[in-house]
PDB file of C-alpha atoms in Angstrom:
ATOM      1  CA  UNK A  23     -15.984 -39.513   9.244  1.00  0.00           C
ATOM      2  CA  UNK A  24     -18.080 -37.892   6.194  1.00  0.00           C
ATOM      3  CA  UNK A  25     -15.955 -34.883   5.078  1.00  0.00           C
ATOM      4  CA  UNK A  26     -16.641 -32.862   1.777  1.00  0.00           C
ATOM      5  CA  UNK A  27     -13.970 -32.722  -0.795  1.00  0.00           C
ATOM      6  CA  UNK A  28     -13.656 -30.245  -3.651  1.00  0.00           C
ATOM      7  CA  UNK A  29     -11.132 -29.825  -5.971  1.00  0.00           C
ATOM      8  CA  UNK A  30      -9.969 -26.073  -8.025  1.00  0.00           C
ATOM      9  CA  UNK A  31      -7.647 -25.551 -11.027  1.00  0.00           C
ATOM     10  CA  UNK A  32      -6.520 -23.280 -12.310  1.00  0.00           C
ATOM     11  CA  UNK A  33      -4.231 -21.582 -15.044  1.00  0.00           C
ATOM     12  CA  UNK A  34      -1.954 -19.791 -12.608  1.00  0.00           C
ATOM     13  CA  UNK A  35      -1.672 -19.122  -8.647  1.00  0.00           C
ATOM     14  CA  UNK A  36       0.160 -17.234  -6.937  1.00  0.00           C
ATOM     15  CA  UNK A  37       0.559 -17.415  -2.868  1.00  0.00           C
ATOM     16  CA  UNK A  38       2.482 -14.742  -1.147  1.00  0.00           C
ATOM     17  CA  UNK A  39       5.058 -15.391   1.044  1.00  0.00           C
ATOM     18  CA  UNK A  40       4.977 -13.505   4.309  1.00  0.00           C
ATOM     19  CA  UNK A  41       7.597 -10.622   5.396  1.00  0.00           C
ATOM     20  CA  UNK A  42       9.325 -10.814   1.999  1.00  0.00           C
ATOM     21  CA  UNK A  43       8.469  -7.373  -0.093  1.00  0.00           C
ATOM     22  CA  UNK A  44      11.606  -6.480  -2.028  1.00  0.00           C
ATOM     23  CA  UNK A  45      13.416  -8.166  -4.902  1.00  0.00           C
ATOM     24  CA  UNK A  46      11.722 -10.963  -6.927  1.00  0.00           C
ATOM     25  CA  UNK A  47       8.271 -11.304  -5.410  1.00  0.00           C
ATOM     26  CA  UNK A  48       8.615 -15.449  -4.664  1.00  0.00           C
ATOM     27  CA  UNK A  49       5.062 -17.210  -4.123  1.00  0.00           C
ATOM     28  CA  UNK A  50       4.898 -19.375  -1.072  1.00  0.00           C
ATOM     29  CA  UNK A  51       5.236 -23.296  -2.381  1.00  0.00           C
ATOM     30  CA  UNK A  52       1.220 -24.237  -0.732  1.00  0.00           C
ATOM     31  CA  UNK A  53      -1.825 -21.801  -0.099  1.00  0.00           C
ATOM     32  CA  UNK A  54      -1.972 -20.768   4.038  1.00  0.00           C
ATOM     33  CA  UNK A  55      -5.252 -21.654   5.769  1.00  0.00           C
ATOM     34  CA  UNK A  56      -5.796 -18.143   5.563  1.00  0.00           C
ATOM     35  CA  UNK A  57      -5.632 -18.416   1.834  1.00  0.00           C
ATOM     36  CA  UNK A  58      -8.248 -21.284   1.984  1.00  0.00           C
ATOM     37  CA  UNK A  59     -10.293 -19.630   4.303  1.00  0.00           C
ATOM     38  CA  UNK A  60     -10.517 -16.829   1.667  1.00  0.00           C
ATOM     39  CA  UNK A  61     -11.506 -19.118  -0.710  1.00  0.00           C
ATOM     40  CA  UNK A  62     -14.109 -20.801   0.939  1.00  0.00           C
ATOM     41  CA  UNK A  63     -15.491 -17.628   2.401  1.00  0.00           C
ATOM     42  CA  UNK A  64     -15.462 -15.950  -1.239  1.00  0.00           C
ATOM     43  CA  UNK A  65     -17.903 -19.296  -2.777  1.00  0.00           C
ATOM     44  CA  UNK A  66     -19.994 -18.778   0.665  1.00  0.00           C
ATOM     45  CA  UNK A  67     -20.286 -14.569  -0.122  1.00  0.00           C
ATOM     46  CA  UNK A  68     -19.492 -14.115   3.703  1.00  0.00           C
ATOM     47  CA  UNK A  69     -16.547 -14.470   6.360  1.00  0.00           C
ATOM     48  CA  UNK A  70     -16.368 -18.125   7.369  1.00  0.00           C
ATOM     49  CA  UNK A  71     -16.094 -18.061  11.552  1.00  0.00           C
ATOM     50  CA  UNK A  72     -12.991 -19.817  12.907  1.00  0.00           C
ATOM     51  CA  UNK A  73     -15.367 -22.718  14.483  1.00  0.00           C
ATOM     52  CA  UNK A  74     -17.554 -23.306  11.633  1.00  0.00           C
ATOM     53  CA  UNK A  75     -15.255 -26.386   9.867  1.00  0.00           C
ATOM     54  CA  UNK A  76     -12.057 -28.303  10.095  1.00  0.00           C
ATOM     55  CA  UNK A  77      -9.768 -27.607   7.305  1.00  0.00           C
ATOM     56  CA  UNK A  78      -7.478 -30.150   4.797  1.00  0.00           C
ATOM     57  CA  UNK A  79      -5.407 -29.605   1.937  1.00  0.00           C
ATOM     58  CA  UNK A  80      -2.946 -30.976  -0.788  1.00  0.00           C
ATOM     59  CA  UNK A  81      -1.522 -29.009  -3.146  1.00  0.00           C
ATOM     60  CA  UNK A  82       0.395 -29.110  -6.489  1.00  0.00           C
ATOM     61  CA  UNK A  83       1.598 -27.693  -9.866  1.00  0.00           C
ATOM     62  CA  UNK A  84       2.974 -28.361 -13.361  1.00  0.00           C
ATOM     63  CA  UNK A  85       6.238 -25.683 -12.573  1.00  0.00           C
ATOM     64  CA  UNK A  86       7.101 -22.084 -11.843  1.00  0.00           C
ATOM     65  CA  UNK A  87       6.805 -19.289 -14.199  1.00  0.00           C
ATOM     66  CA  UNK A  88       7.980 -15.271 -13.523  1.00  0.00           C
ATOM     67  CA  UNK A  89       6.475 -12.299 -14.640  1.00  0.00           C
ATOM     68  CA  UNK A  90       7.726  -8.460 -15.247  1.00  0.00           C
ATOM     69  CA  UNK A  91       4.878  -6.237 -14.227  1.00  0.00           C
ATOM     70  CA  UNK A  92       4.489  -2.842 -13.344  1.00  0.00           C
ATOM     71  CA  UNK A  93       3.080  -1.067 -10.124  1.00  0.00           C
ATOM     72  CA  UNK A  94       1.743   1.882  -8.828  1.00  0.00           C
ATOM     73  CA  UNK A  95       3.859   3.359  -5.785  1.00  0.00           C
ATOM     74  CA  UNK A  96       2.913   6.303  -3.296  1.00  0.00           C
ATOM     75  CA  UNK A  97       5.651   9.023  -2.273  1.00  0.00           C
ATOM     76  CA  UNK A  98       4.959  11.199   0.893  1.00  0.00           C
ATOM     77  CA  UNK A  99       3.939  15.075   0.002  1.00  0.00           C
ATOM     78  CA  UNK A 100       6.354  16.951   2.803  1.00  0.00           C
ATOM     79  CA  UNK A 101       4.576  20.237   2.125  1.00  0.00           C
ATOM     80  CA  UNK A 102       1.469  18.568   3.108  1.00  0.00           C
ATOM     81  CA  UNK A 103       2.569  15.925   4.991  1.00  0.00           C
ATOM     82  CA  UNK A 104       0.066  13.327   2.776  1.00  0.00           C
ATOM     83  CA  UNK A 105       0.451  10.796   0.562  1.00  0.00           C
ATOM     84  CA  UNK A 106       0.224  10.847  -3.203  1.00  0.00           C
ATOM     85  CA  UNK A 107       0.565   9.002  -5.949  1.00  0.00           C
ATOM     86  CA  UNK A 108       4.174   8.826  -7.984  1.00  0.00           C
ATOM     87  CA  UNK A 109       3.447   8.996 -11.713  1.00  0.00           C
ATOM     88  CA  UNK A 110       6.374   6.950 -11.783  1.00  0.00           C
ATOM     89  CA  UNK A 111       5.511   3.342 -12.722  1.00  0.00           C
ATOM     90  CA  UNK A 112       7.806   0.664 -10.769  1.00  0.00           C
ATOM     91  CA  UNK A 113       8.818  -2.674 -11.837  1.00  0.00           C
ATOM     92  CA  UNK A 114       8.555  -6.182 -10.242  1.00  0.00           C
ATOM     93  CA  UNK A 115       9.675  -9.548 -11.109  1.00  0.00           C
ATOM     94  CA  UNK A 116       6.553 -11.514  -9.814  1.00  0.00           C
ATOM     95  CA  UNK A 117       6.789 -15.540  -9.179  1.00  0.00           C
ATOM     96  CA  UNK A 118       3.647 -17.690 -10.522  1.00  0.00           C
ATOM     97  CA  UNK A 119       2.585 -21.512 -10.301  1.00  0.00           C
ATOM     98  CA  UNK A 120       1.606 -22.838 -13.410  1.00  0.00           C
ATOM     99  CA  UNK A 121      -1.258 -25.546 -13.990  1.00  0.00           C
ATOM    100  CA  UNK A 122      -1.866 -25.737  -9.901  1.00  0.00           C
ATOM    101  CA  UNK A 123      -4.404 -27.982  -8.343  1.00  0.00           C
ATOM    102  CA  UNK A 124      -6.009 -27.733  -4.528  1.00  0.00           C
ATOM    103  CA  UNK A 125      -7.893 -30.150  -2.555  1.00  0.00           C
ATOM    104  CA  UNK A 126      -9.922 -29.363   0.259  1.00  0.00           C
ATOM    105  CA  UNK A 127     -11.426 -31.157   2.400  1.00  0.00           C
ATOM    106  CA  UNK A 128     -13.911 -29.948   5.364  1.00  0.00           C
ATOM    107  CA  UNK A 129     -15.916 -31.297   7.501  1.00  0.00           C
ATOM    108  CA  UNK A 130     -18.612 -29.257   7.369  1.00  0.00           C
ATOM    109  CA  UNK A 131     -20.952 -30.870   4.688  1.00  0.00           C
ATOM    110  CA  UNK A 132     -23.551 -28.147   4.978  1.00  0.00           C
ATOM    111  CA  UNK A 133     -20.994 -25.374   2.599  1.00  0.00           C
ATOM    112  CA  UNK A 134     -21.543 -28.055  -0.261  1.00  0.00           C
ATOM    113  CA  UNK A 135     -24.456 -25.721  -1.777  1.00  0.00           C
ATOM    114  CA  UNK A 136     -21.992 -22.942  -1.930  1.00  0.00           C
ATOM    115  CA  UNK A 137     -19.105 -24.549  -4.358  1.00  0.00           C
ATOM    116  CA  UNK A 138     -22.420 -25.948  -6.350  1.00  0.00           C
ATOM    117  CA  UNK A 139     -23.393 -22.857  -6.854  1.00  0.00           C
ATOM    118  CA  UNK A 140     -20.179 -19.916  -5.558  1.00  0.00           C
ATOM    119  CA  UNK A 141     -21.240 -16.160  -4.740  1.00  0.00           C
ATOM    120  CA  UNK A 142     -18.029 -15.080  -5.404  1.00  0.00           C
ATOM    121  CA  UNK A 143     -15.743 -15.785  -8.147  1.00  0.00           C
ATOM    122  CA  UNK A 144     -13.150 -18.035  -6.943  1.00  0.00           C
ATOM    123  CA  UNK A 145      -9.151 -17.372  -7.273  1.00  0.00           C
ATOM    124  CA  UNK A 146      -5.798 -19.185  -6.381  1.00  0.00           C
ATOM    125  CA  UNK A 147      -4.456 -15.849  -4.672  1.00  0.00           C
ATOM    126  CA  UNK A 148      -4.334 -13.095  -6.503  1.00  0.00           C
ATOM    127  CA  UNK A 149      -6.993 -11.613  -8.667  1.00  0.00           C
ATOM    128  CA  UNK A 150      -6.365 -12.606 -12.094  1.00  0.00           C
ATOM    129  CA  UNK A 151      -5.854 -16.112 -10.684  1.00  0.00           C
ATOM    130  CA  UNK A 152      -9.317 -17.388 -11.479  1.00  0.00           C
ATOM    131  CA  UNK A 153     -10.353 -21.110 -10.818  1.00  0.00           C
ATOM    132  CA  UNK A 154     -12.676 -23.519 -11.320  1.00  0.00           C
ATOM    133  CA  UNK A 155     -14.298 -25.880  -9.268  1.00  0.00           C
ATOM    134  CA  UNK A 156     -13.626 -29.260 -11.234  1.00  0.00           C
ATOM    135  CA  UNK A 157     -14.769 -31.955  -8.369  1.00  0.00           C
ATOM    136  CA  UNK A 158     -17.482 -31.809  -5.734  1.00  0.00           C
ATOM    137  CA  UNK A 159     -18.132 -34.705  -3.679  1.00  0.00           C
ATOM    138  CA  UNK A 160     -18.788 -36.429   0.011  1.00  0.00           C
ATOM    139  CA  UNK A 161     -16.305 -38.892   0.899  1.00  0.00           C
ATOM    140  CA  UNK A 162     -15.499 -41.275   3.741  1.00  0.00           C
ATOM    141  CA  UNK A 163     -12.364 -40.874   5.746  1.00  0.00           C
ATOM    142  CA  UNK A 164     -10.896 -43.130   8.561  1.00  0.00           C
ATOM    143  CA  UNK A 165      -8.742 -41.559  11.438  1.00  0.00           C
ATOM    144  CA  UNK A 166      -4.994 -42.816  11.623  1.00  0.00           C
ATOM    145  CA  UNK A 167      -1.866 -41.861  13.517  1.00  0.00           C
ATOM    146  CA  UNK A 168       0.396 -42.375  10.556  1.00  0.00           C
ATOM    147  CA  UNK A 169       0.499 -42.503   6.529  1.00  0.00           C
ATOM    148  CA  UNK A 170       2.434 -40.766   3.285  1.00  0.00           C
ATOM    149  CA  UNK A 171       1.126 -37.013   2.593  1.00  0.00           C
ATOM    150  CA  UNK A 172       0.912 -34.613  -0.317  1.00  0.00           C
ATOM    151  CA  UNK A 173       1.869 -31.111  -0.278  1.00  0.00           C
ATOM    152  CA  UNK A 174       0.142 -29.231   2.673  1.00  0.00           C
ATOM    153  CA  UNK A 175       1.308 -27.184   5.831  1.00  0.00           C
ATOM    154  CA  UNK A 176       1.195 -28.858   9.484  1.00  0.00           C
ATOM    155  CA  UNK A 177       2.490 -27.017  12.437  1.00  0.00           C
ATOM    156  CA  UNK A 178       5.760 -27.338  12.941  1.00  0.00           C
ATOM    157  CA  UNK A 179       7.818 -29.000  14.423  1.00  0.00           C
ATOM    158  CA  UNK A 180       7.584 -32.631  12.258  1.00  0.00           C
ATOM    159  CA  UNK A 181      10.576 -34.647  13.361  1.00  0.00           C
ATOM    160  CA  UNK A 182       9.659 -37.053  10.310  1.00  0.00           C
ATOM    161  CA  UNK A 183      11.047 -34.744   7.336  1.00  0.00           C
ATOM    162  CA  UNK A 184      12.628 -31.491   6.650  1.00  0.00           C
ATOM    163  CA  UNK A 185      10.606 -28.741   5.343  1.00  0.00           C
ATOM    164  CA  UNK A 186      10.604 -24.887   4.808  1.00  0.00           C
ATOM    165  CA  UNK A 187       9.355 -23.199   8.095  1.00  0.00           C
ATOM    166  CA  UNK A 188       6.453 -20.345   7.317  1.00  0.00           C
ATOM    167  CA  UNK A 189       5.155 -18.397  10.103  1.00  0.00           C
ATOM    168  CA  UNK A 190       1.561 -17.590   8.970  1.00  0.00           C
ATOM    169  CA  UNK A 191      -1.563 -16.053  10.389  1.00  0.00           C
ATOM    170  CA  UNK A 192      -4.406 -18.620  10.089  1.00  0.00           C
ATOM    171  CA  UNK A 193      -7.136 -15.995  10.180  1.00  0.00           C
ATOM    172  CA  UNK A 194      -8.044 -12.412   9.669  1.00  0.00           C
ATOM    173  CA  UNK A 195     -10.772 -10.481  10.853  1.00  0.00           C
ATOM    174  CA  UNK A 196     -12.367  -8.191   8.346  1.00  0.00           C
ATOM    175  CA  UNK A 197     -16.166  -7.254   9.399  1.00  0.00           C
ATOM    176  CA  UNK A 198     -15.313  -3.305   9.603  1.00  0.00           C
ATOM    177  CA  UNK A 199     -15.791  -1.709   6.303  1.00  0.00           C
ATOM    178  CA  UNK A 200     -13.089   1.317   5.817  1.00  0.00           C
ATOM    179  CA  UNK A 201     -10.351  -0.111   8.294  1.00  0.00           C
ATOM    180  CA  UNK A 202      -8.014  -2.679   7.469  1.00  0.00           C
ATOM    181  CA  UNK A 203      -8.649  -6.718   8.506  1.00  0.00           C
ATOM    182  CA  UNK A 204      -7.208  -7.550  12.060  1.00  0.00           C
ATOM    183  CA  UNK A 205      -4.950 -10.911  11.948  1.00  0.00           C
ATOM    184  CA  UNK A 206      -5.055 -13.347  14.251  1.00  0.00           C
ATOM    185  CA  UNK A 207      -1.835 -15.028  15.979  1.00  0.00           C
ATOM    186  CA  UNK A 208       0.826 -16.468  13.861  1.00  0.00           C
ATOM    187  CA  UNK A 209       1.540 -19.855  13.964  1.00  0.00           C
ATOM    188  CA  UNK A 210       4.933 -21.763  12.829  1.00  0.00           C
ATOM    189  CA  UNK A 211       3.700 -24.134   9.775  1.00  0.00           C
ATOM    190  CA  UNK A 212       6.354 -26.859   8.371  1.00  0.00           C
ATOM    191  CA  UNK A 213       5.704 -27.559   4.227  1.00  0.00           C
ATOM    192  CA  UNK A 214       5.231 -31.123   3.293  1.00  0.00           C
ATOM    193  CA  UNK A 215       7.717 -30.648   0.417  1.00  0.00           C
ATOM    194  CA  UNK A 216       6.348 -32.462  -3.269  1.00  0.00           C
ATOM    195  CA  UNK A 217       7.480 -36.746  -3.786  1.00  0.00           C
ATOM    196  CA  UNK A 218       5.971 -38.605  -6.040  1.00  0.00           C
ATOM    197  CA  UNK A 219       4.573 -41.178  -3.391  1.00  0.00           C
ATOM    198  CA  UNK A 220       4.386 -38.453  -0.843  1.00  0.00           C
ATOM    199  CA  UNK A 221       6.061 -37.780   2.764  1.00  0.00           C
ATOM    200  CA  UNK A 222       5.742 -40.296   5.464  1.00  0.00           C
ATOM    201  CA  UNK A 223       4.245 -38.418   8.586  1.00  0.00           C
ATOM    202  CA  UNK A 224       3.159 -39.778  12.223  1.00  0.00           C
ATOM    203  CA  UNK A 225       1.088 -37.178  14.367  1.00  0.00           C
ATOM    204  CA  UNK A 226      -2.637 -36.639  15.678  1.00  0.00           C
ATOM    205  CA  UNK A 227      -5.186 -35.559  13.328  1.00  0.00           C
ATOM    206  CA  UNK A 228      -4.985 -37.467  10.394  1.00  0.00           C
ATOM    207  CA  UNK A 229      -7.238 -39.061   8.247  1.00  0.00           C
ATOM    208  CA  UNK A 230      -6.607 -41.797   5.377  1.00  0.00           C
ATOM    209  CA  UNK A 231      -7.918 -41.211   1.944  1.00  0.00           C
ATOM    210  CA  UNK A 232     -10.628 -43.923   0.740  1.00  0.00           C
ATOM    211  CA  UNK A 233      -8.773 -45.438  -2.560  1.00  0.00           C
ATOM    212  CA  UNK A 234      -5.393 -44.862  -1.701  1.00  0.00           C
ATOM    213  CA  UNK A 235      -1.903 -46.022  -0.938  1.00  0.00           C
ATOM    214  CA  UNK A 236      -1.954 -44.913   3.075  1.00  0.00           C
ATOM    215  CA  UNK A 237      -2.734 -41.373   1.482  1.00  0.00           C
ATOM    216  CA  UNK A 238      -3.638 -39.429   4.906  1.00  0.00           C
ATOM    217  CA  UNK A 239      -4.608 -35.736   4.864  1.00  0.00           C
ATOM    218  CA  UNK A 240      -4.240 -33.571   8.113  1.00  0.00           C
ATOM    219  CA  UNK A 241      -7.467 -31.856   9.269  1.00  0.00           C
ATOM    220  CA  UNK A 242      -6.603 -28.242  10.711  1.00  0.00           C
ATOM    221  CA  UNK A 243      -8.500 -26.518  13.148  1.00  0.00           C
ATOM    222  CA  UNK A 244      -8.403 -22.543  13.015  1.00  0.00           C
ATOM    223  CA  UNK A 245      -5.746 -21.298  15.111  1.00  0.00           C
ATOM    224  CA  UNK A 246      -4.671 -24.667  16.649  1.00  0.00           C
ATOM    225  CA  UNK A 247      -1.219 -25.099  16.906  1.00  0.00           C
ATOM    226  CA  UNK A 248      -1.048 -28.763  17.907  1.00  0.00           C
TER     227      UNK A 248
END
């Protein structure tokens, strides 16, 4: 199977773990698919549908870095029962990756004129998280049922290793301007955690690298939880 790799850096990234919003703000250890689909969808310049291409990652960085910033909070007006803003800054100790890398690999080869040339200005999460787009190419994978993996989510469970357990939403619907984006169902992900020769894993929908040590790659369809 042809599938189209491309490969962002960046300085920073930062990937927000879900239903964690006090203390130190912690960034999740990979991107979700929802993150990817962001991505892709911002180099397009429009929403990528669920159907339109199967999804594969790997992910990495050089280490962790944390950073004091301050925010802008809202209080609640009682006389007027509205919100407005607090002229009182707050503070938050914010989690970063440093130096990260992300492959992706789809298999739809037709989005290859949008990372050649990207709409949007592409970021690892948040805003001032810009990347570049150091690696475009069309590659040639083989289907296996077993092989070592990189950094990446899969849906959990994965009897093979032990891994953090992230319940994320794969995809958010965001077509109505002035209301907010409607998620999609959450799905239980397992984190291939980082080894130098990578995590041995046995399960459907894999695909081994070309030039590689039994380097596989897991190709995710939107929403699918098998």
């Amino acid at each position: 199977m042809k599938v189209l790799h491309i490969t962002f850096q960046a300085y920073t990234a930062t990937f927000k773990m879900p239903f964690i919003n006090t203390g130190v703000a912690i960034s999740a250890p990979v991107p979700s698919y929802s993150n990817i689909v962001g991505l892709i969808s911002c180099c397009k310049g429009s929403l990528i549908e669920k159907n339109e291409t199967l999804i594969g990652f790997k992910y990495s960085y050089d280490g962790i870095g944390r950073d004091l910033e301050t925010t802008t909070r809202l209080f609640m007006d009682s006389k007027k029962e509205i919100l407005k803003r607090n002229p009182e800054k707050g503070i938050i100790i914010r989690e970063f990756h440093v130096n990260p890398k992300l492959d992706i690999y789809l298999d739809n080869l037709e989005l290859k004129k949008f990372f050649e040339r990207p709409i949007g200005v592409p970021t690892l999460g948040r805003s001032q998280d810009v990347a570049w787009i150091s690696n475009i190419e069309i590659i040639e994978v083989e289907e296996a049922c077993e092989g070592k993996m990189k950094p990446t989510l899969i849906p959990f469970p994965c009897e093979q290793f032990g891994g953090r357990v992230i319940r994320y939403c794969d995809y958010f619907y965001n077509n109505e301007l002035g209301y907010l984006r409607k998620p999609d169902k959450m799905i239980l992900y397992q984190v291939v955690p980082q080894t130098e020769e990578g995590v041995f894993v046995r399960r459907n929908n894999l695909y081994k690298l070309p030039d590689s040590d039994n380097e596989v790659i897991y190709m995710h369809r939107l929403g699918d939880e098998i």
